[in-house]
């Protein structure tokens, strides 16, 4: 078994622990909501997370950017 330290997450994923603590839902759930949304534009998705789910601007932006990067859109 390795005892090497795990490097800290970089990019959007570095915000995931704070998002889970702040909003009380797993990141996988938030990502699923973004993926399932019929909205497609970055700004629309961020606004939706803010207004419909009470997420802050920065955290909403991170969620959307992560999903868009997965899809090769960013």
PDB file of C-alpha atoms in Angstrom:
ATOM      1  CA  UNK A   1       0.000   0.000   0.000  1.00  0.00           C
ATOM      2  CA  UNK A   2       1.323   3.403  -0.998  1.00  0.00           C
ATOM      3  CA  UNK A   3       1.647   6.168   1.539  1.00  0.00           C
ATOM      4  CA  UNK A   4       2.392   8.843  -1.044  1.00  0.00           C
ATOM      5  CA  UNK A   5       0.305  11.972  -0.490  1.00  0.00           C
ATOM      6  CA  UNK A   6      -2.574  12.536  -2.853  1.00  0.00           C
ATOM      7  CA  UNK A   7      -2.015  15.746  -4.796  1.00  0.00           C
ATOM      8  CA  UNK A   8      -4.729  18.377  -4.358  1.00  0.00           C
ATOM      9  CA  UNK A   9      -7.336  18.637  -7.095  1.00  0.00           C
ATOM     10  CA  UNK A  10      -6.738  21.339  -9.661  1.00  0.00           C
ATOM     11  CA  UNK A  11      -9.101  23.456 -11.695  1.00  0.00           C
ATOM     12  CA  UNK A  12     -12.851  23.297 -11.111  1.00  0.00           C
ATOM     13  CA  UNK A  13     -12.611  20.079  -9.095  1.00  0.00           C
ATOM     14  CA  UNK A  14     -10.690  21.939  -6.395  1.00  0.00           C
ATOM     15  CA  UNK A  15     -13.980  23.652  -5.467  1.00  0.00           C
ATOM     16  CA  UNK A  16     -15.955  20.411  -5.065  1.00  0.00           C
ATOM     17  CA  UNK A  17     -15.394  19.905  -1.310  1.00  0.00           C
ATOM     18  CA  UNK A  18     -16.526  23.470  -0.575  1.00  0.00           C
ATOM     19  CA  UNK A  19     -19.582  23.060  -2.810  1.00  0.00           C
ATOM     20  CA  UNK A  20     -20.611  19.892  -0.972  1.00  0.00           C
ATOM     21  CA  UNK A  21     -20.133  21.570   2.431  1.00  0.00           C
ATOM     22  CA  UNK A  22     -21.936  24.758   1.435  1.00  0.00           C
ATOM     23  CA  UNK A  23     -24.978  23.264  -0.279  1.00  0.00           C
ATOM     24  CA  UNK A  24     -25.252  19.893   1.476  1.00  0.00           C
ATOM     25  CA  UNK A  25     -25.510  17.815  -1.691  1.00  0.00           C
ATOM     26  CA  UNK A  26     -22.908  15.618  -3.360  1.00  0.00           C
ATOM     27  CA  UNK A  27     -21.107  17.077  -6.359  1.00  0.00           C
ATOM     28  CA  UNK A  28     -22.306  14.133  -8.456  1.00  0.00           C
ATOM     29  CA  UNK A  29     -25.866  15.299  -7.843  1.00  0.00           C
ATOM     30  CA  UNK A  30     -25.078  18.862  -8.914  1.00  0.00           C
ATOM     31  CA  UNK A  31     -23.272  17.642 -12.024  1.00  0.00           C
ATOM     32  CA  UNK A  32     -26.236  15.424 -12.856  1.00  0.00           C
ATOM     33  CA  UNK A  33     -28.582  18.410 -12.623  1.00  0.00           C
ATOM     34  CA  UNK A  34     -26.419  20.433 -14.997  1.00  0.00           C
ATOM     35  CA  UNK A  35     -26.096  17.532 -17.443  1.00  0.00           C
ATOM     36  CA  UNK A  36     -29.861  16.914 -17.426  1.00  0.00           C
ATOM     37  CA  UNK A  37     -30.829  20.561 -17.904  1.00  0.00           C
ATOM     38  CA  UNK A  38     -32.346  21.472 -21.262  1.00  0.00           C
ATOM     39  CA  UNK A  39     -30.358  24.732 -21.126  1.00  0.00           C
ATOM     40  CA  UNK A  40     -27.194  24.762 -23.202  1.00  0.00           C
ATOM     41  CA  UNK A  41     -25.487  28.145 -22.823  1.00  0.00           C
ATOM     42  CA  UNK A  42     -22.991  28.686 -20.042  1.00  0.00           C
ATOM     43  CA  UNK A  43     -24.603  31.854 -18.712  1.00  0.00           C
ATOM     44  CA  UNK A  44     -28.086  30.357 -18.786  1.00  0.00           C
ATOM     45  CA  UNK A  45     -26.964  27.360 -16.768  1.00  0.00           C
ATOM     46  CA  UNK A  46     -25.159  29.535 -14.215  1.00  0.00           C
ATOM     47  CA  UNK A  47     -28.222  31.760 -13.807  1.00  0.00           C
ATOM     48  CA  UNK A  48     -30.436  28.697 -13.420  1.00  0.00           C
ATOM     49  CA  UNK A  49     -28.241  27.212 -10.682  1.00  0.00           C
ATOM     50  CA  UNK A  50     -28.247  30.551  -8.882  1.00  0.00           C
ATOM     51  CA  UNK A  51     -31.974  31.257  -9.112  1.00  0.00           C
ATOM     52  CA  UNK A  52     -33.477  27.768  -8.931  1.00  0.00           C
ATOM     53  CA  UNK A  53     -30.999  26.214  -6.500  1.00  0.00           C
ATOM     54  CA  UNK A  54     -29.532  29.127  -4.523  1.00  0.00           C
ATOM     55  CA  UNK A  55     -25.973  28.474  -5.633  1.00  0.00           C
ATOM     56  CA  UNK A  56     -23.466  31.310  -5.581  1.00  0.00           C
ATOM     57  CA  UNK A  57     -22.002  32.719  -8.803  1.00  0.00           C
ATOM     58  CA  UNK A  58     -18.561  31.164  -8.416  1.00  0.00           C
ATOM     59  CA  UNK A  59     -19.778  27.712  -7.485  1.00  0.00           C
ATOM     60  CA  UNK A  60     -22.394  27.714 -10.248  1.00  0.00           C
ATOM     61  CA  UNK A  61     -19.733  28.749 -12.736  1.00  0.00           C
ATOM     62  CA  UNK A  62     -17.481  25.894 -11.603  1.00  0.00           C
ATOM     63  CA  UNK A  63     -20.249  23.304 -12.020  1.00  0.00           C
ATOM     64  CA  UNK A  64     -21.110  24.494 -15.510  1.00  0.00           C
ATOM     65  CA  UNK A  65     -17.468  24.800 -16.597  1.00  0.00           C
ATOM     66  CA  UNK A  66     -16.736  21.262 -15.395  1.00  0.00           C
ATOM     67  CA  UNK A  67     -19.643  19.754 -17.360  1.00  0.00           C
ATOM     68  CA  UNK A  68     -18.837  21.773 -20.466  1.00  0.00           C
ATOM     69  CA  UNK A  69     -15.215  20.656 -20.273  1.00  0.00           C
ATOM     70  CA  UNK A  70     -16.385  17.018 -20.045  1.00  0.00           C
ATOM     71  CA  UNK A  71     -18.384  17.524 -23.230  1.00  0.00           C
ATOM     72  CA  UNK A  72     -15.426  19.187 -24.961  1.00  0.00           C
ATOM     73  CA  UNK A  73     -17.290  22.501 -25.152  1.00  0.00           C
ATOM     74  CA  UNK A  74     -14.851  24.589 -23.163  1.00  0.00           C
TER      75      UNK A  74
END
